[in-house]
mmCIF file of C-alpha atoms in Angstrom:
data_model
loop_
_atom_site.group_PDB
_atom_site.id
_atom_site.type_symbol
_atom_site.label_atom_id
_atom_site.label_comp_id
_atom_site.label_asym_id
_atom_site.label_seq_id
_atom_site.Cartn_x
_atom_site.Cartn_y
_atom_site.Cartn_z
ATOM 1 C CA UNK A 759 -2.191 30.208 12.881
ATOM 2 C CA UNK A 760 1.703 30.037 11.777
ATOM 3 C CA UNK A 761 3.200 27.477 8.974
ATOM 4 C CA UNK A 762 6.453 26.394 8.876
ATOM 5 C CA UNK A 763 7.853 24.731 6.281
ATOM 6 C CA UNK A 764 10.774 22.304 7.376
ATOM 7 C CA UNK A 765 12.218 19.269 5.622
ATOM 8 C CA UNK A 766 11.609 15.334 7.872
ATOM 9 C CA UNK A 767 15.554 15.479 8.908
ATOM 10 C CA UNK A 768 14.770 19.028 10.484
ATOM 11 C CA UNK A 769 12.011 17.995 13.318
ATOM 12 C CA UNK A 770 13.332 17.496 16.719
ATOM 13 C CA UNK A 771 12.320 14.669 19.212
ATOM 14 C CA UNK A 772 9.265 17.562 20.304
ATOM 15 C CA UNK A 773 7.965 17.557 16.964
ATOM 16 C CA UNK A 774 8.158 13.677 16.716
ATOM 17 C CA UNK A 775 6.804 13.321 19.570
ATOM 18 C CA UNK A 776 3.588 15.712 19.067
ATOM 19 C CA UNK A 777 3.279 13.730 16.037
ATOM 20 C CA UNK A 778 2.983 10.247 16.976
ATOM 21 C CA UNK A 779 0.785 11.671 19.731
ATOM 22 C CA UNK A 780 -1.688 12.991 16.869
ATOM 23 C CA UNK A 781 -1.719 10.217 15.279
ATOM 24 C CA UNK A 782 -2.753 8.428 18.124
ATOM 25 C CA UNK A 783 -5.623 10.283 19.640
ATOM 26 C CA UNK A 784 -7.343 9.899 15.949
ATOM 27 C CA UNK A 785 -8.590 6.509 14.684
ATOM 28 C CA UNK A 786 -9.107 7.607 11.290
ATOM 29 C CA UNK A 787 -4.909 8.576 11.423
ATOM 30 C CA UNK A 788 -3.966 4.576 12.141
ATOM 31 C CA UNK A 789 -1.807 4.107 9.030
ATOM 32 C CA UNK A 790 1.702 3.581 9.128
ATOM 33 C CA UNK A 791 2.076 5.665 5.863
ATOM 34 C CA UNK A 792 0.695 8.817 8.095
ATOM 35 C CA UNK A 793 3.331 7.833 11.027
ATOM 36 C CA UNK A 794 6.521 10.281 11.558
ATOM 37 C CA UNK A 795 8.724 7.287 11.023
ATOM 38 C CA UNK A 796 7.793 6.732 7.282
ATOM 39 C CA UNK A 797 8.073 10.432 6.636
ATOM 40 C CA UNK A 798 11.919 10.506 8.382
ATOM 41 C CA UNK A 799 12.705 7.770 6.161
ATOM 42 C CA UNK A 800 11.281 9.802 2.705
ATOM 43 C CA UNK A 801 13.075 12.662 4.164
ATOM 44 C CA UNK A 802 16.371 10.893 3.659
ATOM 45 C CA UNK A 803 16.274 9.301 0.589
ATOM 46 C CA UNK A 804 14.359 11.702 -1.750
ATOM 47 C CA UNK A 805 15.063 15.392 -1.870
ATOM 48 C CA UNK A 806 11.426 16.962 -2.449
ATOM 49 C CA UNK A 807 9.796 16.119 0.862
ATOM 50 C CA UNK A 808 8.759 18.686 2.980
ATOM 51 C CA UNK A 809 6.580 19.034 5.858
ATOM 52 C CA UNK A 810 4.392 21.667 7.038
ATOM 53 C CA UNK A 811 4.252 22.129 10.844
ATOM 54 C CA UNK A 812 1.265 23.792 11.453
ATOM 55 C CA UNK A 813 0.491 26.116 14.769
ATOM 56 C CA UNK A 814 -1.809 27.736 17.015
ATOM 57 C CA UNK A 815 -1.108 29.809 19.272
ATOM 58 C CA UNK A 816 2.577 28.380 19.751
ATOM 59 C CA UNK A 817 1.177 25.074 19.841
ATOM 60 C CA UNK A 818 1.833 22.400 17.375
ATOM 61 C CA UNK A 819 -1.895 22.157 16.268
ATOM 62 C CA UNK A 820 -0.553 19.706 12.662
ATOM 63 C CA UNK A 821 1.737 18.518 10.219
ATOM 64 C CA UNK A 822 1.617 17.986 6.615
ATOM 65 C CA UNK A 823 4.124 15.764 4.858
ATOM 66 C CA UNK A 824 4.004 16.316 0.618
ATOM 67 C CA UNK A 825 6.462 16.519 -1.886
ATOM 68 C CA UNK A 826 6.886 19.391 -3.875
ATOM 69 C CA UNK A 827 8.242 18.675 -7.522
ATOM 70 C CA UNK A 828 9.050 21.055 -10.280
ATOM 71 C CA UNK A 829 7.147 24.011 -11.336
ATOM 72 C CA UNK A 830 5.223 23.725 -7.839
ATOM 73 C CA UNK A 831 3.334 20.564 -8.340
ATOM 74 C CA UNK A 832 2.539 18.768 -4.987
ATOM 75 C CA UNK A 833 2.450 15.219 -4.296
ATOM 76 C CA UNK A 834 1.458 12.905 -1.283
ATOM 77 C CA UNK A 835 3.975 11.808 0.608
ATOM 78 C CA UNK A 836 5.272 8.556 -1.648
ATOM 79 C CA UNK A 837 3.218 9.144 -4.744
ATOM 80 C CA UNK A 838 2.469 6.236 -5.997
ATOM 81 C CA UNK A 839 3.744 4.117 -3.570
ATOM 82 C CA UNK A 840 1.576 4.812 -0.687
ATOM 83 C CA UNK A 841 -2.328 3.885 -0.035
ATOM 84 C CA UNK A 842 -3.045 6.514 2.689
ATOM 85 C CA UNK A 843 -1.868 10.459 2.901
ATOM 86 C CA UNK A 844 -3.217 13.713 4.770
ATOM 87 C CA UNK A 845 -2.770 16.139 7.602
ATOM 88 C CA UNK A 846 -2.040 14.243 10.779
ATOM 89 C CA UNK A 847 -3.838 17.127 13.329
ATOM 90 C CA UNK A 848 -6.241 17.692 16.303
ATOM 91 C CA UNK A 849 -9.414 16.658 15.312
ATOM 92 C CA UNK A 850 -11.738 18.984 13.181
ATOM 93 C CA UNK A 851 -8.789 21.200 11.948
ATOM 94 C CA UNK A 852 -9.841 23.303 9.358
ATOM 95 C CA UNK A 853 -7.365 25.394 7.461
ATOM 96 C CA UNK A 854 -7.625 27.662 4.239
ATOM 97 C CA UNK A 855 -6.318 25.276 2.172
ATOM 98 C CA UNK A 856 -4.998 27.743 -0.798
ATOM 99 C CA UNK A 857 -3.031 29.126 2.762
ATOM 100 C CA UNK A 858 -1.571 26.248 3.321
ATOM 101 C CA UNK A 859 -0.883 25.428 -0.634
ATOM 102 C CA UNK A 860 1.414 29.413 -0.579
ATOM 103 C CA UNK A 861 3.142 28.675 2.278
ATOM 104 C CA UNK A 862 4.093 25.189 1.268
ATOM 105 C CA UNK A 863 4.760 26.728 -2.608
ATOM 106 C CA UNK A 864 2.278 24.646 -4.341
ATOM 107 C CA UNK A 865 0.375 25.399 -7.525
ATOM 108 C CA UNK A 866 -1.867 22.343 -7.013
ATOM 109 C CA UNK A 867 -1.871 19.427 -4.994
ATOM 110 C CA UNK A 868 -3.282 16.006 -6.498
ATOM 111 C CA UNK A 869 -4.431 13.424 -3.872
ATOM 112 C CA UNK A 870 -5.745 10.082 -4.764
ATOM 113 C CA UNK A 871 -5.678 8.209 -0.885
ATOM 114 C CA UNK A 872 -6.600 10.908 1.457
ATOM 115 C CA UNK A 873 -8.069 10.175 5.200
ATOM 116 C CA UNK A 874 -11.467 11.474 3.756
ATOM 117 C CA UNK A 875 -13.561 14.284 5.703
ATOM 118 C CA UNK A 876 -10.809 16.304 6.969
ATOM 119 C CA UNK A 877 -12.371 19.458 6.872
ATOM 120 C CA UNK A 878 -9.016 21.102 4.743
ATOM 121 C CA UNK A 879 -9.464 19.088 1.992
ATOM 122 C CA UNK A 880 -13.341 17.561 2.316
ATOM 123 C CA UNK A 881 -14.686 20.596 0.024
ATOM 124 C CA UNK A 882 -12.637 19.496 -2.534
ATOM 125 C CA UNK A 883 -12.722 15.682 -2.800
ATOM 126 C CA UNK A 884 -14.661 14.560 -6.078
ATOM 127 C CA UNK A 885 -14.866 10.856 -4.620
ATOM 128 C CA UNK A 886 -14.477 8.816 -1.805
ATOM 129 C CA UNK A 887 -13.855 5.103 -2.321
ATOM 130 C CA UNK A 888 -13.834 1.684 -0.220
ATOM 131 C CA UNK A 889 -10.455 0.374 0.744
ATOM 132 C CA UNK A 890 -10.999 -3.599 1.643
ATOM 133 C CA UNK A 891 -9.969 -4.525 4.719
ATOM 134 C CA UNK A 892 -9.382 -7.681 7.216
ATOM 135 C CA UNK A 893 -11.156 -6.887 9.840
ATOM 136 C CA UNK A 894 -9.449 -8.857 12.991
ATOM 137 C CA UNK A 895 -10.789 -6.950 15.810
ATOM 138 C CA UNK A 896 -12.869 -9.996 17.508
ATOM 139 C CA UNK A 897 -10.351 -12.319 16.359
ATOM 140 C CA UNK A 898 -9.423 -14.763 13.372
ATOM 141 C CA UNK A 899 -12.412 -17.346 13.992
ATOM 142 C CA UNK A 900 -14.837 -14.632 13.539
ATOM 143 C CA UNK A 901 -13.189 -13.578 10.499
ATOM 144 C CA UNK A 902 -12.676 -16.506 8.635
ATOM 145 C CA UNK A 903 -16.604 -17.321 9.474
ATOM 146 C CA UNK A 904 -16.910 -14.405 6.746
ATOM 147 C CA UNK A 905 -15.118 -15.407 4.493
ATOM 148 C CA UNK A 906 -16.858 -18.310 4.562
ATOM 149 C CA UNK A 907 -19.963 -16.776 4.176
ATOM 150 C CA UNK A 908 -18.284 -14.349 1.662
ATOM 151 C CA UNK A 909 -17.660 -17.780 -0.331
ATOM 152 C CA UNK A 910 -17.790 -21.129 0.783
ATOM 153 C CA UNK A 911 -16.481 -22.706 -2.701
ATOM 154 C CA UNK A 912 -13.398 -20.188 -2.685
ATOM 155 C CA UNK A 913 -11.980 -21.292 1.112
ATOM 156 C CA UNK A 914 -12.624 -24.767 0.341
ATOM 157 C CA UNK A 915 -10.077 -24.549 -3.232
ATOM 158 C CA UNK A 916 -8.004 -22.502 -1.195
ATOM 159 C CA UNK A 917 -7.827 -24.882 1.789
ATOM 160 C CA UNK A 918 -7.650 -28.052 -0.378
ATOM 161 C CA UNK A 919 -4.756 -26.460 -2.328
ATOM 162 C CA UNK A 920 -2.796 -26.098 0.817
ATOM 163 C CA UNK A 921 -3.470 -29.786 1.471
ATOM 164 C CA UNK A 922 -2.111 -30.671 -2.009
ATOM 165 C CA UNK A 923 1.129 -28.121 -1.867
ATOM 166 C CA UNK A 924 1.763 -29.647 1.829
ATOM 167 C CA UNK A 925 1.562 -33.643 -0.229
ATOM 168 C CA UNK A 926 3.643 -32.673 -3.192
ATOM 169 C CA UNK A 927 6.435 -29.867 -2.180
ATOM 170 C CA UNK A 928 6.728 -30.738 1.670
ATOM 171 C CA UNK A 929 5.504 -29.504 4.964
ATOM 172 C CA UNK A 930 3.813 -25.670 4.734
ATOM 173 C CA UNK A 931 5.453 -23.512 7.343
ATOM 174 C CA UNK A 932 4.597 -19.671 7.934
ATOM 175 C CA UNK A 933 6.901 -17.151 8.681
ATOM 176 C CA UNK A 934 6.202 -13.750 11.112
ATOM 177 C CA UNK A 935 8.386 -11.197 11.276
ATOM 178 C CA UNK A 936 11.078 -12.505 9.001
ATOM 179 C CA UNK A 937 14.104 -10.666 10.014
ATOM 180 C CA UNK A 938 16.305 -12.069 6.846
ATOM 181 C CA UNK A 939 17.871 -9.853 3.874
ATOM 182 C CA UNK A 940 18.384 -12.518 1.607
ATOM 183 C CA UNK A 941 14.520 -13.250 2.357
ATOM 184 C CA UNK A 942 13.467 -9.645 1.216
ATOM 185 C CA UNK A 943 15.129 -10.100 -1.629
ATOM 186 C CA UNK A 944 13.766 -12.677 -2.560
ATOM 187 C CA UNK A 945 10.820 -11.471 -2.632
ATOM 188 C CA UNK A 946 11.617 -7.799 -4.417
ATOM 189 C CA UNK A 947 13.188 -10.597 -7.415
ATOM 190 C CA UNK A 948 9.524 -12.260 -7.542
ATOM 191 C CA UNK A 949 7.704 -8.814 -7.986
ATOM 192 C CA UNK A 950 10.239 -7.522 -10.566
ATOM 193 C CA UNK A 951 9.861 -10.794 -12.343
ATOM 194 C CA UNK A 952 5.749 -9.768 -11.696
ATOM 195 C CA UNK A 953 5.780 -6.529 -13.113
ATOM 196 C CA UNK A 954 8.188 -6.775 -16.037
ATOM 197 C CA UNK A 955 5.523 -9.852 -16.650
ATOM 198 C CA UNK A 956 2.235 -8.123 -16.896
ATOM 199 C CA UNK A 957 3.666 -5.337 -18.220
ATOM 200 C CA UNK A 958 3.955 -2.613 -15.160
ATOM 201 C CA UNK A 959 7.362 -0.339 -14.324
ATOM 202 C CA UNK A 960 9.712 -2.164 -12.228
ATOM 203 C CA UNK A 961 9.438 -0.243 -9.540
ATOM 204 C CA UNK A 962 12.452 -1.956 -8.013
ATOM 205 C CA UNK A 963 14.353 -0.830 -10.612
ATOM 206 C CA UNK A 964 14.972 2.443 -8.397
ATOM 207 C CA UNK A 965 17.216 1.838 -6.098
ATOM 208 C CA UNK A 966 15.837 4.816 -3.890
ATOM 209 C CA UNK A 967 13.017 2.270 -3.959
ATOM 210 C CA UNK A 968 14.887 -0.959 -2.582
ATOM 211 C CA UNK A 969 16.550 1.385 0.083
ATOM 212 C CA UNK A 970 13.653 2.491 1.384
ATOM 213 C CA UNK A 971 12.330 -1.154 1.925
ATOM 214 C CA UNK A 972 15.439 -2.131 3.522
ATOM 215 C CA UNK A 973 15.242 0.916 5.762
ATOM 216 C CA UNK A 974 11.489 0.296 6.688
ATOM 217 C CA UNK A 975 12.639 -3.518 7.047
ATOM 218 C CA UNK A 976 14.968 -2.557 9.764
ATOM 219 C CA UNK A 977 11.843 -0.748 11.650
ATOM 220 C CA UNK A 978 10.891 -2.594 15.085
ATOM 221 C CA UNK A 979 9.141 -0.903 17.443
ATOM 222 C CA UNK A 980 5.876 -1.182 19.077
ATOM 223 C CA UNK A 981 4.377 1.575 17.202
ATOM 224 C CA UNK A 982 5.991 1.544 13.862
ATOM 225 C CA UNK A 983 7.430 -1.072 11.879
ATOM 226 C CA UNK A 984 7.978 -3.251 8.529
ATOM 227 C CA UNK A 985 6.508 -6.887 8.293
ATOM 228 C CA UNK A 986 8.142 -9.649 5.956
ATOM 229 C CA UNK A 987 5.821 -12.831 5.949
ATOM 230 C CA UNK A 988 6.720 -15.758 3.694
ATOM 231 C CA UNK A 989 5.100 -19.386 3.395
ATOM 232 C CA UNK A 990 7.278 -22.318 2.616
ATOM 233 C CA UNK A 991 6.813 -25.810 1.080
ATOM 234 C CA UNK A 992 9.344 -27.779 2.799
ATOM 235 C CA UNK A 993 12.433 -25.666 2.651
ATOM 236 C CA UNK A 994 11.064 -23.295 -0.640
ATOM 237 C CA UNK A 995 9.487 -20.000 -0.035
ATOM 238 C CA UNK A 996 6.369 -19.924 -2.380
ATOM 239 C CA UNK A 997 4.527 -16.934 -1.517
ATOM 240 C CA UNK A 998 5.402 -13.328 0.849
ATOM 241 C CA UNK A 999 4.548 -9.766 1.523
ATOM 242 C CA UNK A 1000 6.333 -6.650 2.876
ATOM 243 C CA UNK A 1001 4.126 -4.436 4.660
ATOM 244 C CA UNK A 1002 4.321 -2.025 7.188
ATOM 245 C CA UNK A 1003 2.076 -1.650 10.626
ATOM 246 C CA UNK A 1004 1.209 0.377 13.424
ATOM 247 C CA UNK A 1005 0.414 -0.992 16.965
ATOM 248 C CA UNK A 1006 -3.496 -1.898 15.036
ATOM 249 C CA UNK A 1007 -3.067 -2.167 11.941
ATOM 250 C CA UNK A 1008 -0.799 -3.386 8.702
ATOM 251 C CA UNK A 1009 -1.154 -2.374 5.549
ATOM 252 C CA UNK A 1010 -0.667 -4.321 2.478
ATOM 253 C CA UNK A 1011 2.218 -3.337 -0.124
ATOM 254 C CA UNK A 1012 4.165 -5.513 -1.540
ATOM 255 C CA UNK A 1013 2.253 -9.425 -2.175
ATOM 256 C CA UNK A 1014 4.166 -11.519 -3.940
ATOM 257 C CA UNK A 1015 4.921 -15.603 -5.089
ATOM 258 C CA UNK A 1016 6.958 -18.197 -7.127
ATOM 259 C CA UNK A 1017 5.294 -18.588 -10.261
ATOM 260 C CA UNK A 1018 6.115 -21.982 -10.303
ATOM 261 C CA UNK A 1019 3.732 -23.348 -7.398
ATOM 262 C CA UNK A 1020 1.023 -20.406 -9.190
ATOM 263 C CA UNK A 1021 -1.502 -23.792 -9.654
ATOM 264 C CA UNK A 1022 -1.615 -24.328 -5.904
ATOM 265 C CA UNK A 1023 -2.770 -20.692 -5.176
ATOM 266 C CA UNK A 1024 -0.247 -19.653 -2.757
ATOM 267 C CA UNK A 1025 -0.967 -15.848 -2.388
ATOM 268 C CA UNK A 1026 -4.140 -16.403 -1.588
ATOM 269 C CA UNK A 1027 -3.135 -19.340 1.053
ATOM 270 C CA UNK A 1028 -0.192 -16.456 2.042
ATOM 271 C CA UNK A 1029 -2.610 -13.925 2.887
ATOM 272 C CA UNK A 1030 -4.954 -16.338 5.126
ATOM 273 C CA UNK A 1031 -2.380 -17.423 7.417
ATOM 274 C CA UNK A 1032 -1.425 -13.515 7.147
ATOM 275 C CA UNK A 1033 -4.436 -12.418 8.891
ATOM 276 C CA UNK A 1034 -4.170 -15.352 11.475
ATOM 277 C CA UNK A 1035 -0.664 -14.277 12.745
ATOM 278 C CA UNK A 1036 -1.421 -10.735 12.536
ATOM 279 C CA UNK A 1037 -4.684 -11.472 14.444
ATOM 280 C CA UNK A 1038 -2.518 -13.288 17.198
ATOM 281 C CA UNK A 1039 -0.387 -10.277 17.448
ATOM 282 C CA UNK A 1040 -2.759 -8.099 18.709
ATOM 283 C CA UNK A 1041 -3.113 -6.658 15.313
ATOM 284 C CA UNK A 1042 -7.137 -5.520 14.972
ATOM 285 C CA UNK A 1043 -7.035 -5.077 10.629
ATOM 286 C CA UNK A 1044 -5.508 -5.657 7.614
ATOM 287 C CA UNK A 1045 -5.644 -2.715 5.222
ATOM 288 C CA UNK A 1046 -5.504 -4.533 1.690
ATOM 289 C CA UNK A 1047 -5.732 -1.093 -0.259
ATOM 290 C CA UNK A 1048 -8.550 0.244 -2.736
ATOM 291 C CA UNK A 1049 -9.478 -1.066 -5.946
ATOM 292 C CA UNK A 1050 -7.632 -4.031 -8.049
ATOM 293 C CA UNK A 1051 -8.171 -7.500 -7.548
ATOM 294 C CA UNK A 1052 -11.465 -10.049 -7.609
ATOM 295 C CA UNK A 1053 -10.140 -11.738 -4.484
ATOM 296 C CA UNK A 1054 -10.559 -8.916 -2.012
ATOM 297 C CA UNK A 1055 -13.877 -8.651 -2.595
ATOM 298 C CA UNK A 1056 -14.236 -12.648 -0.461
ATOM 299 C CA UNK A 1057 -11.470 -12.054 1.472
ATOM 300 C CA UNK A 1058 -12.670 -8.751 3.126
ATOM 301 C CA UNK A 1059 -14.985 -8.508 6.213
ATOM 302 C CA UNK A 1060 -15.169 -4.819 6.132
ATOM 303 C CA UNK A 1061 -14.207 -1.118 4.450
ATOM 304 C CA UNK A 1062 -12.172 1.729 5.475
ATOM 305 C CA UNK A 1063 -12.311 4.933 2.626
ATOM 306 C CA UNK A 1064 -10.201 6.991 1.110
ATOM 307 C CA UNK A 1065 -10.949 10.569 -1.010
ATOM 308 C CA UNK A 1066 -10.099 11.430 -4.568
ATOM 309 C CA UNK A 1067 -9.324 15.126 -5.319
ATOM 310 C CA UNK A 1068 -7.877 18.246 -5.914
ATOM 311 C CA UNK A 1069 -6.827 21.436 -4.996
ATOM 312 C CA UNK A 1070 -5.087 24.633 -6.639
ATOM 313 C CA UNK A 1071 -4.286 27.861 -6.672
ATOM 314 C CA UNK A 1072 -4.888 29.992 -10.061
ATOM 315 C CA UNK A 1073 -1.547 29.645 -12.157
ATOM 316 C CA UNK A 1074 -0.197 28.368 -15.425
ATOM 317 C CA UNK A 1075 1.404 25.129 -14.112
ATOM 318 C CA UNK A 1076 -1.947 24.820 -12.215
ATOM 319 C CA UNK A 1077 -3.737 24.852 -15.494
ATOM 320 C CA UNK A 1078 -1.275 22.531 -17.369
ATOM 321 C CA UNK A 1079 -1.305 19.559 -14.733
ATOM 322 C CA UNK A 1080 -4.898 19.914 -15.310
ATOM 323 C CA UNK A 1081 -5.455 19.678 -18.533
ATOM 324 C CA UNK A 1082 -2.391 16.367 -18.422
ATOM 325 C CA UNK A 1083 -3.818 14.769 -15.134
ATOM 326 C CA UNK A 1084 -7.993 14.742 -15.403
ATOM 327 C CA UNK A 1085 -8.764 12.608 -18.255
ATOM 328 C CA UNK A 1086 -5.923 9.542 -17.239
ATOM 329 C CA UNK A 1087 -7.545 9.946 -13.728
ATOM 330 C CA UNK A 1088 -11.340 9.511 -15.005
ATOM 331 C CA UNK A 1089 -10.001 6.976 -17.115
ATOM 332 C CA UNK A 1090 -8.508 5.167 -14.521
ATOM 333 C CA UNK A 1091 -11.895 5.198 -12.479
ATOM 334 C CA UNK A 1092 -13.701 3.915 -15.040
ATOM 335 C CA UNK A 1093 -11.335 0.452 -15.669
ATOM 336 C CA UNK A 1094 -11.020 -0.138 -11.770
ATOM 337 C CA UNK A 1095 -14.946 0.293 -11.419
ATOM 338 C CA UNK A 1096 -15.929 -2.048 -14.292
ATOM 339 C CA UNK A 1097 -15.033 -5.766 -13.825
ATOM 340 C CA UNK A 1098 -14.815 -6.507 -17.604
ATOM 341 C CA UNK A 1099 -12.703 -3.614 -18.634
ATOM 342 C CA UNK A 1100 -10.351 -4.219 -15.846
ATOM 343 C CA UNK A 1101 -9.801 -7.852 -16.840
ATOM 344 C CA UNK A 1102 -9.416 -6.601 -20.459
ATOM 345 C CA UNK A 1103 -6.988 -4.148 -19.225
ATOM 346 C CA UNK A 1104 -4.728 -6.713 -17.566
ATOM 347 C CA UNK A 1105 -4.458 -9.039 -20.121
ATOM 348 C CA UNK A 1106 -3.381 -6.616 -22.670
ATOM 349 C CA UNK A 1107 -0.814 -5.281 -20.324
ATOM 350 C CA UNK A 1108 0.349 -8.737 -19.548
ATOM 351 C CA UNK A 1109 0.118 -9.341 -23.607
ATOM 352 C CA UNK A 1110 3.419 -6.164 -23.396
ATOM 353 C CA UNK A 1111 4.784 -7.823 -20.470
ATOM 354 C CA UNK A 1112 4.833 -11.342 -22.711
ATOM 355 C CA UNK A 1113 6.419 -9.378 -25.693
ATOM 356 C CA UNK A 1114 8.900 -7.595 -23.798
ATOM 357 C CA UNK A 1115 10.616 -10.549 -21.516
ATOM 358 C CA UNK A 1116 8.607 -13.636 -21.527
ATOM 359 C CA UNK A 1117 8.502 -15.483 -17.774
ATOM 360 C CA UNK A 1118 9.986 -18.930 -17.876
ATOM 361 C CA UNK A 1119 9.973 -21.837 -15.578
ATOM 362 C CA UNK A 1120 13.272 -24.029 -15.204
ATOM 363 C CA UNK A 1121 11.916 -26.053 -18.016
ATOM 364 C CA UNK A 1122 11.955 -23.061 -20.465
ATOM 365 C CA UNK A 1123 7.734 -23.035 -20.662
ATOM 366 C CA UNK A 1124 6.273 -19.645 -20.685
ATOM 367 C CA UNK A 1125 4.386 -19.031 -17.240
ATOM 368 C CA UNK A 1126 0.932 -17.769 -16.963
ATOM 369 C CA UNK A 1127 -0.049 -16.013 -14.103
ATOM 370 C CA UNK A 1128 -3.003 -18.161 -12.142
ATOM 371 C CA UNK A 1129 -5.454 -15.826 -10.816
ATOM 372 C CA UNK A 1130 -5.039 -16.396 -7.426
ATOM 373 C CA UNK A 1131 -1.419 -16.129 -7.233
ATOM 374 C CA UNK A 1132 -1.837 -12.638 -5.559
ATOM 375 C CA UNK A 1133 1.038 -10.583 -6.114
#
């Protein structure tokens, strides 16, 4: 077994190639944030990514994309951006995985979204937890018959709500595969206004950030690419997401609406006709990412998972990313797991978010989120 550690802009069309083929001969690896063309883009714009190419015998048997920060701390691929990392490899590869932490230089390596059960990392994951998911793969009628069942009262609001936005703002209208700029922006603006709001990091605020969406916007192939969806009343857009798919799947990332039509529910009406296009497409599921909000829970018809965990070797900056990372991790577990405390949790950060920059309408009224916005 050899590793070589090379950065994204180093691998040749072989190497590309052996991954994508990987990736396809293992269901568990359908994520676009495991596919070679998200790692070539991470490659470019940030300066820590690596990837380990892993072989056997001369044959390329793996690869591991991370980022390796300061002091040797490792990262997934993305951080905090992404909802899915791991080794995309044949099936049942099991390396020593303090091997494969030296030759990548790592002191530790924190993982949060992990493909769980690959046998690398399984010894070491403390949890595994359900990612919700839009399951499409006998088509949109079947689905929406669970969701239904999942809630009868809920698809009624949402459908009458539709009705009433279609009466009072104009004709509702969904967008596929919008190839605009202007329309992106739009909706980066509406989740910068969202997390300055409820008091989150602007994660736009990085430009590195709002490259790499244009980048992954320009992505259109069969395998790999972005997907900007965005429902209009009449002429206004009221509620999009950015996400990214394979030739199966798309995964959620960026939701987001126009606080002022929050009273007709329009993320929630957004992410219906979502699953209906996507279903049309050929698309079999819609990954809508662990944890967070009460409206997953009726608008999922199944689970994927995803492992918690962590791995070192013995050192100092081992010990210190310890002793800084364990206790906000359990902590974190603990809100997301507990309905009440979650809730509590978002109202006190939106309580920041209200001291910091209060939202306003055109009318100069403070806006309150509505619940099913979705964003």
């Amino acid at each position: 077994m050899n590793i070589v550690i090379v950065r994204p802009g180093d691998l040749g069309e072989p190497e590309i190639s052996r991954w994508r083929e990987l990736q396809v001969a293992d269901p568990s690896l359908d994520n676009p944030f495991l596919s070679v063309e998200f790692t070539l883009a991470m490659g470019r714009l940030r300066d820590y990514v690596r990837v380990a190419v892993i072989q056997d015998g001369g044959k390329i048997v793996g690869f591991f994309p991370y980022e390796r920060h300061s002091f040797g701390i490792g990262k997934p691929l993305g951080g905090f951006l992404t909802t899915c990392h791991g080794l995309i490899a044949v099936s049942g590869l099991k390396l020593d995985v303090r091997t494969l932490l030296r030759a990548c230089k790592l002191s530790v390596f924190d993982f949060d979204h992990l493909v769980p059960g690959q046998p690398t990392f399984a010894p070491y994951e403390s949890d595994v937890r359900p990612a919700p998911v839009m399951d499409l793969s006998v088509g949109f009628e079947t689905y929406i018959e669970q969701v239904r069942a999942n809630s009868p009262k809920n698809l009624k609001t949402v459908r009458y709500k539709e009705r009433k936005l279609g009466r009072e703002q104009g004709e509702i209208r969904f967008e596929w595969y919008s190839a605009d700029p202007g329309t992106l922006r739009t909706l980066t603006n509406w989740k910068s206004d969202q997390y300055r709001r409820t008091g989150r990091v602007d994660r736009f605020a990085q430009p590195w950030i709002v490259q790499l969406l244009d980048e992954m916007h320009a992505e259109r192939s069969e395998s790999f690419a972005g997907v900007l969806t965005m429902v209009y009343a009449g002429d206004r857009p009221v509620a999009g997401h950015f996400g990214l798919r394979t030739a199966t799947t798309l995964v959620g990332w960026f939701p987001a609406y126009d606080t002022e039509f929050a009273r007709y529910s329009p993320g929630i009406m957004h992410h219906l006709h979502m699953a209906e296009h996507a279903a049309n497409s050929g698309l079999r599921q819609v990954d809508m990412g662990k944890g967070g909000r009460e409206y997953k829970s009726w608008l999922k018809s199944g689970d994927l998972f995803v492992a918690e965990g962590r791995v070192s070797r013995p050192s100092p900056a081992a010990a210190v990313h310890w002793i800084g990372r364990t206790p906000v991790n359990k902590a974190r577990t603990i809100v997301t797991d507990r309905p009440n405390l979650y809730r509590l949790a978002d109202r006190v950060l939106k309580g920041f978010g209200r001291m910091r920059s209060p939202a306003q309408n055109q009318s100069g009224t403070p806006v309150v989120k509505e619940p099913w916005g979705v964003g």
